mmCIF file of C-alpha atoms in Angstrom:
data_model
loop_
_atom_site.group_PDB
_atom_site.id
_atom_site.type_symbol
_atom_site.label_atom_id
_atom_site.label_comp_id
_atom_site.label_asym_id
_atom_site.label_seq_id
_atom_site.Cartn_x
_atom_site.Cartn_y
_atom_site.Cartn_z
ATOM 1 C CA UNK A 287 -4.378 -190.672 -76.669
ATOM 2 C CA UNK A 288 -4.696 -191.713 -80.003
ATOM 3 C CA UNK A 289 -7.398 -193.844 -79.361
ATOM 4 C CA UNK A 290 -9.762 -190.825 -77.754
ATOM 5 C CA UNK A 291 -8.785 -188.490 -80.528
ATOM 6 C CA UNK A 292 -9.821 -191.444 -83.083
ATOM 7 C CA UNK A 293 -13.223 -191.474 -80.988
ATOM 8 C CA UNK A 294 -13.536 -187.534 -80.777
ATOM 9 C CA UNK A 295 -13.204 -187.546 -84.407
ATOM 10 C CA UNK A 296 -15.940 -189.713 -84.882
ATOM 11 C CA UNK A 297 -18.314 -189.131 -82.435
ATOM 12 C CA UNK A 298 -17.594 -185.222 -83.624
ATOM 13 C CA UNK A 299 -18.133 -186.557 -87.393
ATOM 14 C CA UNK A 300 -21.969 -188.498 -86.184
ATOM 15 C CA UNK A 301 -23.038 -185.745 -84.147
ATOM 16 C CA UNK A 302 -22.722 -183.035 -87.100
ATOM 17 C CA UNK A 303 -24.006 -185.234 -89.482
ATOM 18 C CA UNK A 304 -27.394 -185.848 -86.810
ATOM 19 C CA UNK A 305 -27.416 -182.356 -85.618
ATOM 20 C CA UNK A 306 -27.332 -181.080 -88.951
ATOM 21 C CA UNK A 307 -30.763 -182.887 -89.811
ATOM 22 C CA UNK A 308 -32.432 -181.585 -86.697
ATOM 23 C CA UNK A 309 -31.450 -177.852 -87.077
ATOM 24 C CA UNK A 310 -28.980 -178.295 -83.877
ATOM 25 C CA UNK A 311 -25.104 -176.580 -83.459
ATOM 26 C CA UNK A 312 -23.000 -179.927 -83.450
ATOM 27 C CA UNK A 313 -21.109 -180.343 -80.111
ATOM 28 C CA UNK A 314 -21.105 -176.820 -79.299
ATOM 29 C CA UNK A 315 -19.251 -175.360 -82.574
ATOM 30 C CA UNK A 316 -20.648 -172.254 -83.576
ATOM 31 C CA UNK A 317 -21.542 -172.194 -87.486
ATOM 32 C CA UNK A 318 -18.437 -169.976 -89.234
ATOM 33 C CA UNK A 319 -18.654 -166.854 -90.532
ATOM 34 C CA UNK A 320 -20.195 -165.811 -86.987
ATOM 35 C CA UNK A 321 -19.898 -162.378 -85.847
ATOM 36 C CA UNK A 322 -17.147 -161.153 -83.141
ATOM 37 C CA UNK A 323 -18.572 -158.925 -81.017
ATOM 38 C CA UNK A 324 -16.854 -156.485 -78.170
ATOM 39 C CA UNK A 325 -18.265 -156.299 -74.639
ATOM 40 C CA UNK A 326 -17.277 -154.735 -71.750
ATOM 41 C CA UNK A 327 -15.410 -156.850 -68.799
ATOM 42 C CA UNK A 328 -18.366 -155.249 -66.509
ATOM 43 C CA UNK A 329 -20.817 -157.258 -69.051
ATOM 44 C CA UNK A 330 -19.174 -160.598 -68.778
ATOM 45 C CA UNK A 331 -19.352 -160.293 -64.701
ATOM 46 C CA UNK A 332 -23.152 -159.432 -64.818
ATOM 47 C CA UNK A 333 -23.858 -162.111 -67.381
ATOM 48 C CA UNK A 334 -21.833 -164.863 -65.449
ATOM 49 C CA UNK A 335 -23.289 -163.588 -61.965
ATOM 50 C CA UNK A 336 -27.048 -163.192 -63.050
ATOM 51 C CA UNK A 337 -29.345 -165.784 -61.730
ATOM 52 C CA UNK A 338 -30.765 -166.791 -64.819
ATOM 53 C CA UNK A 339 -27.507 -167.935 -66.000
ATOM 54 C CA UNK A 340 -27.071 -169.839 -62.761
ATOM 55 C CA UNK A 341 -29.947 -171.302 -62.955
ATOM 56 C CA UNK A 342 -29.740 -172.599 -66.375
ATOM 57 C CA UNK A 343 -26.230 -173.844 -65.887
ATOM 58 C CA UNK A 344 -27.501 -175.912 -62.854
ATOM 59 C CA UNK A 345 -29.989 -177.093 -64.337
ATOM 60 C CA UNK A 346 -27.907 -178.546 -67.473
ATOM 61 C CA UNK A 347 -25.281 -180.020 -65.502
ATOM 62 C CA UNK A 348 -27.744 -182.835 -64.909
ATOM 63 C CA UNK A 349 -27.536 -183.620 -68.742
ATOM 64 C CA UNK A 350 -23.392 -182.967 -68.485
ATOM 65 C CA UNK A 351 -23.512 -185.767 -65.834
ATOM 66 C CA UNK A 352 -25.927 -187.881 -67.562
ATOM 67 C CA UNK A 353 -23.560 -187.841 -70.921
ATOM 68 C CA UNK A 354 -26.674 -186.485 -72.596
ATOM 69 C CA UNK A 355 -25.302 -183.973 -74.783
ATOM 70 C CA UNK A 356 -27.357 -183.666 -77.783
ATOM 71 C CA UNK A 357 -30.021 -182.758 -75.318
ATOM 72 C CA UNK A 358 -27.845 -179.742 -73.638
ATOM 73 C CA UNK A 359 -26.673 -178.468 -76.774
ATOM 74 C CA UNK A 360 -30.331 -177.998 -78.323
ATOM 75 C CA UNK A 361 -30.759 -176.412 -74.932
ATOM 76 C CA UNK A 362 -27.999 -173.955 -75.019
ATOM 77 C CA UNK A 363 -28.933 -173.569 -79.056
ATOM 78 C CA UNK A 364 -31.830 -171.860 -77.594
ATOM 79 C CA UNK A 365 -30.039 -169.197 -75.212
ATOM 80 C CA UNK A 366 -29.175 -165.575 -76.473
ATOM 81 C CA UNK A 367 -25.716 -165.750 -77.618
ATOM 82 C CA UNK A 368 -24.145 -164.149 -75.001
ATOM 83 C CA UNK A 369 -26.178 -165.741 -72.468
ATOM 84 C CA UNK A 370 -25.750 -169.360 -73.829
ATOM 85 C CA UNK A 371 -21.455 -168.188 -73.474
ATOM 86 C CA UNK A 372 -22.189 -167.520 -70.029
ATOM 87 C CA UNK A 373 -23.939 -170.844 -69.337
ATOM 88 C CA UNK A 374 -21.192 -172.720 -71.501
ATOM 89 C CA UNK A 375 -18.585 -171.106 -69.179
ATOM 90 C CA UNK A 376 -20.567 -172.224 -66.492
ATOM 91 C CA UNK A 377 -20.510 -175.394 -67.545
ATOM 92 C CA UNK A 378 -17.045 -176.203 -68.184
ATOM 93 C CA UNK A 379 -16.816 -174.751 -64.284
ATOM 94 C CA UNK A 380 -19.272 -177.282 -63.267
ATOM 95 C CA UNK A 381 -16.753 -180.566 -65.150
ATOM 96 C CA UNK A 382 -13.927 -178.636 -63.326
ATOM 97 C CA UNK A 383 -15.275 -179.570 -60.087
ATOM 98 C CA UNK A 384 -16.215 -182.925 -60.983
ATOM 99 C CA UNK A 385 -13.486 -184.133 -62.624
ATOM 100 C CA UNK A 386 -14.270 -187.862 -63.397
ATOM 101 C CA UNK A 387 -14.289 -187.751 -67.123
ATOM 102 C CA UNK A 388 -15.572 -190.336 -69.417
ATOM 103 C CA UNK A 389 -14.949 -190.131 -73.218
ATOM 104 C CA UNK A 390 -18.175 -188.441 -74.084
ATOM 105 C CA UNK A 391 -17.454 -186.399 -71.136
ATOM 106 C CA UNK A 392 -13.828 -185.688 -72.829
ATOM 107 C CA UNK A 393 -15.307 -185.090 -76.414
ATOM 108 C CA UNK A 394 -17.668 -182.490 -75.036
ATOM 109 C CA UNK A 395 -14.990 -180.659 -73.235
ATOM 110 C CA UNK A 396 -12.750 -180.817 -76.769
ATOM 111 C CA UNK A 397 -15.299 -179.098 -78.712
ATOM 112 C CA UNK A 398 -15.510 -176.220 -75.925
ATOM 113 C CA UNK A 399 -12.180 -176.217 -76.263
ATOM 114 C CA UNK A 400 -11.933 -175.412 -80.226
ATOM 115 C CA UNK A 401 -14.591 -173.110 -80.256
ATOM 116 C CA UNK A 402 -14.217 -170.090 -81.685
ATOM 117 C CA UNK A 403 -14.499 -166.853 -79.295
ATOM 118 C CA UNK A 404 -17.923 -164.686 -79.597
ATOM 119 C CA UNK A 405 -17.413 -162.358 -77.663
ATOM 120 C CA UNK A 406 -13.858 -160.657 -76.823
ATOM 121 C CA UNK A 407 -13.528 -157.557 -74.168
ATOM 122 C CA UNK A 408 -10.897 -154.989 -74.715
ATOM 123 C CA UNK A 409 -7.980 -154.091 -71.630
ATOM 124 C CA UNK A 410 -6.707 -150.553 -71.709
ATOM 125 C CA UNK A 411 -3.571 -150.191 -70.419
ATOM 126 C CA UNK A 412 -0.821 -147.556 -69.864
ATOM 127 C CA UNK A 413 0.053 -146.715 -73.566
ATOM 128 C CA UNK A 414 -1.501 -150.131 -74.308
ATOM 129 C CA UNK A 415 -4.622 -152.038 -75.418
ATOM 130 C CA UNK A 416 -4.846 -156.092 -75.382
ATOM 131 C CA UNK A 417 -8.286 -157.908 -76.535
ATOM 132 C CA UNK A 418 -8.977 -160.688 -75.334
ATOM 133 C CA UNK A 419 -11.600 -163.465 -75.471
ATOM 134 C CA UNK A 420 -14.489 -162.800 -72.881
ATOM 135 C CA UNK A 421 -15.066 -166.099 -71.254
ATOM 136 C CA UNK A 422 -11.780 -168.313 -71.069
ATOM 137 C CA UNK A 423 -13.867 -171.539 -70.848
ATOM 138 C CA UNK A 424 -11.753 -173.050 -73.781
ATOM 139 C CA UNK A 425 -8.428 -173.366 -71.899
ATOM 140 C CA UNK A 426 -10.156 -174.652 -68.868
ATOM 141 C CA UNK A 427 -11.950 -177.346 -70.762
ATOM 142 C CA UNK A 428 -8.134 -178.437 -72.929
ATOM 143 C CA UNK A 429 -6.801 -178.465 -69.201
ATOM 144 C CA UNK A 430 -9.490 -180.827 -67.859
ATOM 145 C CA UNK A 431 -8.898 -182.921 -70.925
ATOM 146 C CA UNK A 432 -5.345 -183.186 -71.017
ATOM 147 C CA UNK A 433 -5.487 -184.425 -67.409
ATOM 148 C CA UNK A 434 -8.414 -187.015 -68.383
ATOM 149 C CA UNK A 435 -5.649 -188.152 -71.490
ATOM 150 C CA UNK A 436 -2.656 -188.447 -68.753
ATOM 151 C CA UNK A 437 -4.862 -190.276 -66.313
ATOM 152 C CA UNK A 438 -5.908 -192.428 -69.514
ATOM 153 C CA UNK A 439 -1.754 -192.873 -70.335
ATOM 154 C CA UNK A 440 -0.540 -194.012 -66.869
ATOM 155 C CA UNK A 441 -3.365 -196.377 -66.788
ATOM 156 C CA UNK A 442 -2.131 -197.795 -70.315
ATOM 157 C CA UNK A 443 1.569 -197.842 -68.725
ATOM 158 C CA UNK A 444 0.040 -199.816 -65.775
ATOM 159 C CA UNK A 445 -1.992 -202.416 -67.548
ATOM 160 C CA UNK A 446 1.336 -203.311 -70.194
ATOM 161 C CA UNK A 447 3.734 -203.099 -67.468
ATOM 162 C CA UNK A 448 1.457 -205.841 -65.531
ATOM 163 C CA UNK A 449 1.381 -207.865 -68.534
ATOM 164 C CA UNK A 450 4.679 -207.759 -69.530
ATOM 165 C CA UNK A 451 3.997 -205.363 -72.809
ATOM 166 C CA UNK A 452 6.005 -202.153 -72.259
ATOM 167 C CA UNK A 453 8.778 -201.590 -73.609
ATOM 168 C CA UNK A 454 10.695 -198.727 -72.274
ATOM 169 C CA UNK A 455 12.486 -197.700 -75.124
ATOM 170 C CA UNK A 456 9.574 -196.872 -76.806
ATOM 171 C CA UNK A 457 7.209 -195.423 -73.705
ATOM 172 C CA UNK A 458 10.003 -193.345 -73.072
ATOM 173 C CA UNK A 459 10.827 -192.358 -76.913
ATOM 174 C CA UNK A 460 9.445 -188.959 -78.973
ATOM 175 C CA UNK A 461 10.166 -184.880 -78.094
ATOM 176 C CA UNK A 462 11.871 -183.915 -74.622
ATOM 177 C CA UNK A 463 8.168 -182.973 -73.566
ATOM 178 C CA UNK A 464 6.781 -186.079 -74.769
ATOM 179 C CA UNK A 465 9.710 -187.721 -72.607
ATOM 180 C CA UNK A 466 9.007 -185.973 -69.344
ATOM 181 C CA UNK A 467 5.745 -186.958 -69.618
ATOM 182 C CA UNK A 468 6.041 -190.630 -69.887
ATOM 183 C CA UNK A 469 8.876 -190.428 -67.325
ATOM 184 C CA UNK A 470 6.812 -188.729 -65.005
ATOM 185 C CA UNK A 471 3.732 -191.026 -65.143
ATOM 186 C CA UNK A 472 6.185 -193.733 -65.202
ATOM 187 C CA UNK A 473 8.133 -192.865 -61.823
ATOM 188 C CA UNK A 474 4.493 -192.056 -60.288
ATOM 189 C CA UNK A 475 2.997 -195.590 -61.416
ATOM 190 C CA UNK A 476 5.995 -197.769 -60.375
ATOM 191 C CA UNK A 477 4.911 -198.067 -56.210
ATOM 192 C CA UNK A 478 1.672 -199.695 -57.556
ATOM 193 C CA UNK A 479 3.294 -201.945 -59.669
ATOM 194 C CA UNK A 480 4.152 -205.920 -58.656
ATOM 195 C CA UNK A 481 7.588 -206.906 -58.366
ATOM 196 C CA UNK A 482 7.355 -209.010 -60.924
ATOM 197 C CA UNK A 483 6.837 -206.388 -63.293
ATOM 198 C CA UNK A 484 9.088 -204.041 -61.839
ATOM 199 C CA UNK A 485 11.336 -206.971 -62.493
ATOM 200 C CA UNK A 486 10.492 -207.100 -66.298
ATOM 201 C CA UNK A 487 11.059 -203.409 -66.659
ATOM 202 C CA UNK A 488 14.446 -203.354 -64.826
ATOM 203 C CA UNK A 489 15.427 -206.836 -66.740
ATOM 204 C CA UNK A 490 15.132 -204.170 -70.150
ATOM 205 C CA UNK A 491 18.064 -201.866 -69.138
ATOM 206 C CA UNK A 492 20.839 -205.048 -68.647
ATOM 207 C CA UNK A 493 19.428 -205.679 -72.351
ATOM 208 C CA UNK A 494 18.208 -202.922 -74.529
ATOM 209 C CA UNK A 495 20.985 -200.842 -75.566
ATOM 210 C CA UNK A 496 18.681 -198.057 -76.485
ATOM 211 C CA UNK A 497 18.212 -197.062 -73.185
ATOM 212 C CA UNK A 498 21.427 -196.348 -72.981
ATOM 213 C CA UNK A 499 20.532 -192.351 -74.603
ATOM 214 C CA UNK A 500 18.335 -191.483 -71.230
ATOM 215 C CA UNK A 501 18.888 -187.475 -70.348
ATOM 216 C CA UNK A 502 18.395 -188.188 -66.859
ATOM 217 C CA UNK A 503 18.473 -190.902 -64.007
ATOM 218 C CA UNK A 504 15.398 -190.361 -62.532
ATOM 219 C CA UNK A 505 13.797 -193.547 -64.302
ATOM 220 C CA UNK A 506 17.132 -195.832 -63.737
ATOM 221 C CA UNK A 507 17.208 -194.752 -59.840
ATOM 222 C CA UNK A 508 13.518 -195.207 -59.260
ATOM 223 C CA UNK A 509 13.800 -198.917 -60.825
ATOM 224 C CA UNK A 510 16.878 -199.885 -59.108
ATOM 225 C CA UNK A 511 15.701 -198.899 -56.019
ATOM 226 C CA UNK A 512 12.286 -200.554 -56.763
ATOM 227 C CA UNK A 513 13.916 -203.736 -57.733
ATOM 228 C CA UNK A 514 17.547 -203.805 -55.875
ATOM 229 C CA UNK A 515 19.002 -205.389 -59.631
ATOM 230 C CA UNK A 516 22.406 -205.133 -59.006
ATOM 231 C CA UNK A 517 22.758 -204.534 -63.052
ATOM 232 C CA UNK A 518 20.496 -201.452 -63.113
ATOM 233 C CA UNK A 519 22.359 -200.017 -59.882
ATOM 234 C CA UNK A 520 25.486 -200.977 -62.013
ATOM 235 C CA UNK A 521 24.303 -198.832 -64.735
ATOM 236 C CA UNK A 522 23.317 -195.620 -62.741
ATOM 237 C CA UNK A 523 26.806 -195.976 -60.894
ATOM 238 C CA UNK A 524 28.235 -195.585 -64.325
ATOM 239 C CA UNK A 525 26.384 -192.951 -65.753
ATOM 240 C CA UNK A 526 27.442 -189.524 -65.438
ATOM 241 C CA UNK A 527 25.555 -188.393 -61.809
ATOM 242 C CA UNK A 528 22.441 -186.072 -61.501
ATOM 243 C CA UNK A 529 20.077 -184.845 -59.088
ATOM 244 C CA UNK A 530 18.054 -188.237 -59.158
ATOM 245 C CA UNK A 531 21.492 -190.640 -58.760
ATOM 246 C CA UNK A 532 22.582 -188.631 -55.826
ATOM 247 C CA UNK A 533 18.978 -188.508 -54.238
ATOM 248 C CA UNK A 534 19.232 -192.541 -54.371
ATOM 249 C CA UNK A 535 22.851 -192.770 -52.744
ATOM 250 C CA UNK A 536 21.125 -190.469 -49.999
ATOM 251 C CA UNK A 537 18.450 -192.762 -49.746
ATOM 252 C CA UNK A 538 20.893 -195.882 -49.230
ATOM 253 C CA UNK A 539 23.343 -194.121 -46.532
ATOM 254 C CA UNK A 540 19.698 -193.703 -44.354
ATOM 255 C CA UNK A 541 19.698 -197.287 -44.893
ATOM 256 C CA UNK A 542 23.402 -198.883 -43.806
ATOM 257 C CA UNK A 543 24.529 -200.850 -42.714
ATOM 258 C CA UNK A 544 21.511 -202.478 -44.090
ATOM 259 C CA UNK A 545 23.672 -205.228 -46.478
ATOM 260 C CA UNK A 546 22.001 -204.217 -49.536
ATOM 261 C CA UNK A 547 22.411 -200.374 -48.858
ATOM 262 C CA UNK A 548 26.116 -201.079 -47.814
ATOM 263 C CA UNK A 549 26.754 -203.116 -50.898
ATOM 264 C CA UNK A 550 25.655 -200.383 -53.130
ATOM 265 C CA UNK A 551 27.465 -197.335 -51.250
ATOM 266 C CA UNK A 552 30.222 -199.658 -52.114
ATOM 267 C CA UNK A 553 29.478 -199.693 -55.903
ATOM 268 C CA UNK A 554 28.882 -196.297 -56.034
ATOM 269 C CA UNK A 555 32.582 -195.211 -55.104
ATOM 270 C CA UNK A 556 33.474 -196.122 -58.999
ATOM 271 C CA UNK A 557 31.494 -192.758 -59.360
ATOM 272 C CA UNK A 558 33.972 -189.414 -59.824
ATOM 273 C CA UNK A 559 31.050 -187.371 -58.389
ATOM 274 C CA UNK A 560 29.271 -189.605 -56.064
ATOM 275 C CA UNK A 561 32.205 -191.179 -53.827
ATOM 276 C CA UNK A 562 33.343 -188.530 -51.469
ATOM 277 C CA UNK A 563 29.621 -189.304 -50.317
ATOM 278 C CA UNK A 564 29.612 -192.907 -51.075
ATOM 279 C CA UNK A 565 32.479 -193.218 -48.854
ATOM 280 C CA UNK A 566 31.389 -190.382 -46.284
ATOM 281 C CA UNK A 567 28.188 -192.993 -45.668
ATOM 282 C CA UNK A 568 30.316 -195.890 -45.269
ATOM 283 C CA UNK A 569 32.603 -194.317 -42.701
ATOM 284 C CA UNK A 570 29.922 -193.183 -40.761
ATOM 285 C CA UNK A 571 28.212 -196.478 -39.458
ATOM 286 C CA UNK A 572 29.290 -197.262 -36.042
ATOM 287 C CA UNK A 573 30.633 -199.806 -35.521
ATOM 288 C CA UNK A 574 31.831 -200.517 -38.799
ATOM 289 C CA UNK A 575 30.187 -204.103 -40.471
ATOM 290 C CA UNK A 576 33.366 -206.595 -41.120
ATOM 291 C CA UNK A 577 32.202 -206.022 -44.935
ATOM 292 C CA UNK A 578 32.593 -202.687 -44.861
ATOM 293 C CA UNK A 579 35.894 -202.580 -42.993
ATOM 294 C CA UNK A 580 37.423 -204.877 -45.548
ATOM 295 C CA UNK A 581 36.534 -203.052 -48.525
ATOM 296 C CA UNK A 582 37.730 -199.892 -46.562
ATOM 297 C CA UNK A 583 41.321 -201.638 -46.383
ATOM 298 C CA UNK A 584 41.538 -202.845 -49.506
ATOM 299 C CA UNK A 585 40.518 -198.525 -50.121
ATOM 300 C CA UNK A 586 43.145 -197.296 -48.393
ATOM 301 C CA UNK A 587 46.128 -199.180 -50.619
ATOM 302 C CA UNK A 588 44.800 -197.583 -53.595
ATOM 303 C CA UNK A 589 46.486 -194.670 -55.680
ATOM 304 C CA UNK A 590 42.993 -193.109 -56.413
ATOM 305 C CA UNK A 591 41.066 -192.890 -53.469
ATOM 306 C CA UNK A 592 43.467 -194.536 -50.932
ATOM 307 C CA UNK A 593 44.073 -190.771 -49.034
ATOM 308 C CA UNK A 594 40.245 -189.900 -48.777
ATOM 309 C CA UNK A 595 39.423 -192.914 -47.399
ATOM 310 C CA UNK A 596 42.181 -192.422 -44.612
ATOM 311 C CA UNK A 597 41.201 -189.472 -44.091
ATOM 312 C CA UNK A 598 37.638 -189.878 -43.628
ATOM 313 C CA UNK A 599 38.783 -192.725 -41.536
ATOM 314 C CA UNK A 600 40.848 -190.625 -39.192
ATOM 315 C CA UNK A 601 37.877 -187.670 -39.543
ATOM 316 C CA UNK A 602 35.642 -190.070 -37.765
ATOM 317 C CA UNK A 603 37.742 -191.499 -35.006
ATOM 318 C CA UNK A 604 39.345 -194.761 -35.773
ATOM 319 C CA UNK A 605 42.779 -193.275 -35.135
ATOM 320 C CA UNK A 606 43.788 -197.112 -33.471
ATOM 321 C CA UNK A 607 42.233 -198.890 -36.109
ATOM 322 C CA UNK A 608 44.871 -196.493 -38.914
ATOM 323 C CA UNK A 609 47.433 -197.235 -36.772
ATOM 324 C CA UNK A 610 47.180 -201.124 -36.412
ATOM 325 C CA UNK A 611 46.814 -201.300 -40.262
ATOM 326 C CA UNK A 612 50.172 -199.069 -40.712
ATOM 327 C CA UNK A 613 51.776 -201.351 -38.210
ATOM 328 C CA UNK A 614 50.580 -204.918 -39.945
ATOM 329 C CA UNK A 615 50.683 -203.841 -43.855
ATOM 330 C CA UNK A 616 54.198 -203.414 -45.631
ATOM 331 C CA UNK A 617 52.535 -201.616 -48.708
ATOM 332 C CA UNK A 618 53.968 -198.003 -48.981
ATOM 333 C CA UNK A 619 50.889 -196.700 -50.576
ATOM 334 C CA UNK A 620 48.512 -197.663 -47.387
ATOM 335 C CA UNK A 621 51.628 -196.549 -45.369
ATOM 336 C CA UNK A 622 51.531 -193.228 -47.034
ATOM 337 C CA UNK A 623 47.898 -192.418 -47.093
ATOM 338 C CA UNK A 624 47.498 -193.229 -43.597
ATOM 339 C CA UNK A 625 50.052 -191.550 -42.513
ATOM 340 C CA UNK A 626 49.583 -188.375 -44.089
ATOM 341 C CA UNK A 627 45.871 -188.903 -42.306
ATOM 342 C CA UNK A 628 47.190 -189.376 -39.009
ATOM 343 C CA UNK A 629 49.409 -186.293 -39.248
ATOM 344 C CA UNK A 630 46.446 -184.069 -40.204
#
């Protein structure tokens, strides 16, 4: 982004200076010290609506799609001034609907975008009045640009993730809207990336402690499930849980008694908040993988959880199962728990 302003700046800076020698408004800015003047809404609907405006806004999208500008602005420098608004507003309609952008196409939109209003209409209201600015182009054209910079950011995030440049500690530094951002063209990028740099991103969270400060999960779920690290999935187990954490333990009980899946349900039970479904998932599969029913009796001798694994246990039908275990184990704990299942 800093890059296109850089270039908007001086392509802004070239185009004054050449517009200036041939009489011509640079990039669209009006000259200051213009003249506000108050029309009615009814006025702005005829202007926009007449067919000479249409006309003359069809006819200069050809020079909007031909990234000859200095050509449409001596164009619209001609027009009436409320006529040439019109048009403008036409025009930023016109890059609306076409919305492959370029950076002249960008800096063109930009200077729509800080112009300064001409014409304003006045809203009567119950006990109320509000003026406003006439022809809203300028917030239309910042929209359309904003969207050209975040298409211009993910592909940045793509092309350093490839090479092994990004660092997510700093892609993901800056405010808490600067954050979501990044985070959000990050988790939309990752499917298109290789695993090899998914691999290189994941590798940065078993070794950069400063990722350690992240407000959510939703970038350490994506990438462990992405990349199946073991580390990273050690990491989100850990952290306190979240919408995102939860939606990826979801995700792996679809998946058991896939190995993987199964071996991370397992890892999850550390988690206060996630195990009653961790657990839940692993009592479910039927039949029960040998790994799974191993870990389960292991469970069921432990102070902790030892009592809501029986009783998922005996929830879900292995009544005979609970039984042979009471009957073979001496230790009172599993004899407890199960018990106290089996009685329920």
């Amino acid at each position: 982004m800093r890059l296109g302003q850089c270039m908007l700046i001086g392509w802004l800076a070239t185009h004054i200076t050449m517009a200036s020698a041939a009489g011509v408004p640079a990039a669209g800015v009006p000259a200051t010290d213009v003249t506000v003047t108050t029309i009615t809404p009814h006025a702005v609907t005829e202007v926009l609506a007449s067919s000479q405006s249409q006309a003359r806004a069809a006819a200069l999208a050809t020079l909007y799609d031909h990234n000859d500008f200095r050509a449409l602005e001596f164009n619209l420098s001609q027009l009436p001034a409320l006529k040439q608004e019109a048009v403008r507003a036409l025009l930023v309609d016109h890059a609306v609907a076409h919305p492959v952008l370029d950076q002249y196409k960008a800096n063109w939109l930009q200077a729509q975008a800080l112009r300064k209003p001409l014409f304003t209409v006045v809203e009567q209201g119950d006990g109320y009045q509000v003026t406003q600015t006439a022809f809203h182009y300028g917030t239309k054209a910042r929209s359309q640009v904003k969207r050209w910079e975040d298409m211009l950011k993910a592909q940045t995030f793509s092309e350093q993730a490839e090479r092994g440049e990004l660092v997510l500690s700093e892609w993901l530094a800056g405010d808490l809207t600067t954050q979501a951002l990044q985070r959000d063209i990050l988790l939309a990028q990752l499917p298109g990336l290789s695993a090899q740099a998914v691999a290189q991103l994941a590798a940065q969270f078993t070794s950069d402690k400063a990722l350690l400060w992240l407000p959510d999960n939703a970038v350490i779920a994506a990438l462990a499930a992405a990349s199946g690290d073991d580390g990273v999935y050690h990491l989100l187990w850990r952290r306190r849980s979240d919408q995102y954490s939860l939606a990826e333990l979801n995700r792996l009980a679809q998946l058991a008694p896939d190995p993987q899946a199964t071996q991370q349900l397992m890892a999850a039970t550390i988690n206060p908040s996630l195990k009653i479904v961790a657990y839940r998932a692993l009592v479910a599969v039927n039949p029960l993988p040998s790994q799974t029913q191993d870990f389960l009796s292991d469970k069921l001798a432990d102070v902790t959880d030892g009592a809501l694994v029986a009783t998922e246990l005996a929830r879900h039908g292995y009544l005979s199962w609970l039984e042979q275990l009471v009957g073979a184990s001496r230790n009172q704990v599993l004899q407890k728990n199960i018990k106290t299942a089996l009685s329920q």
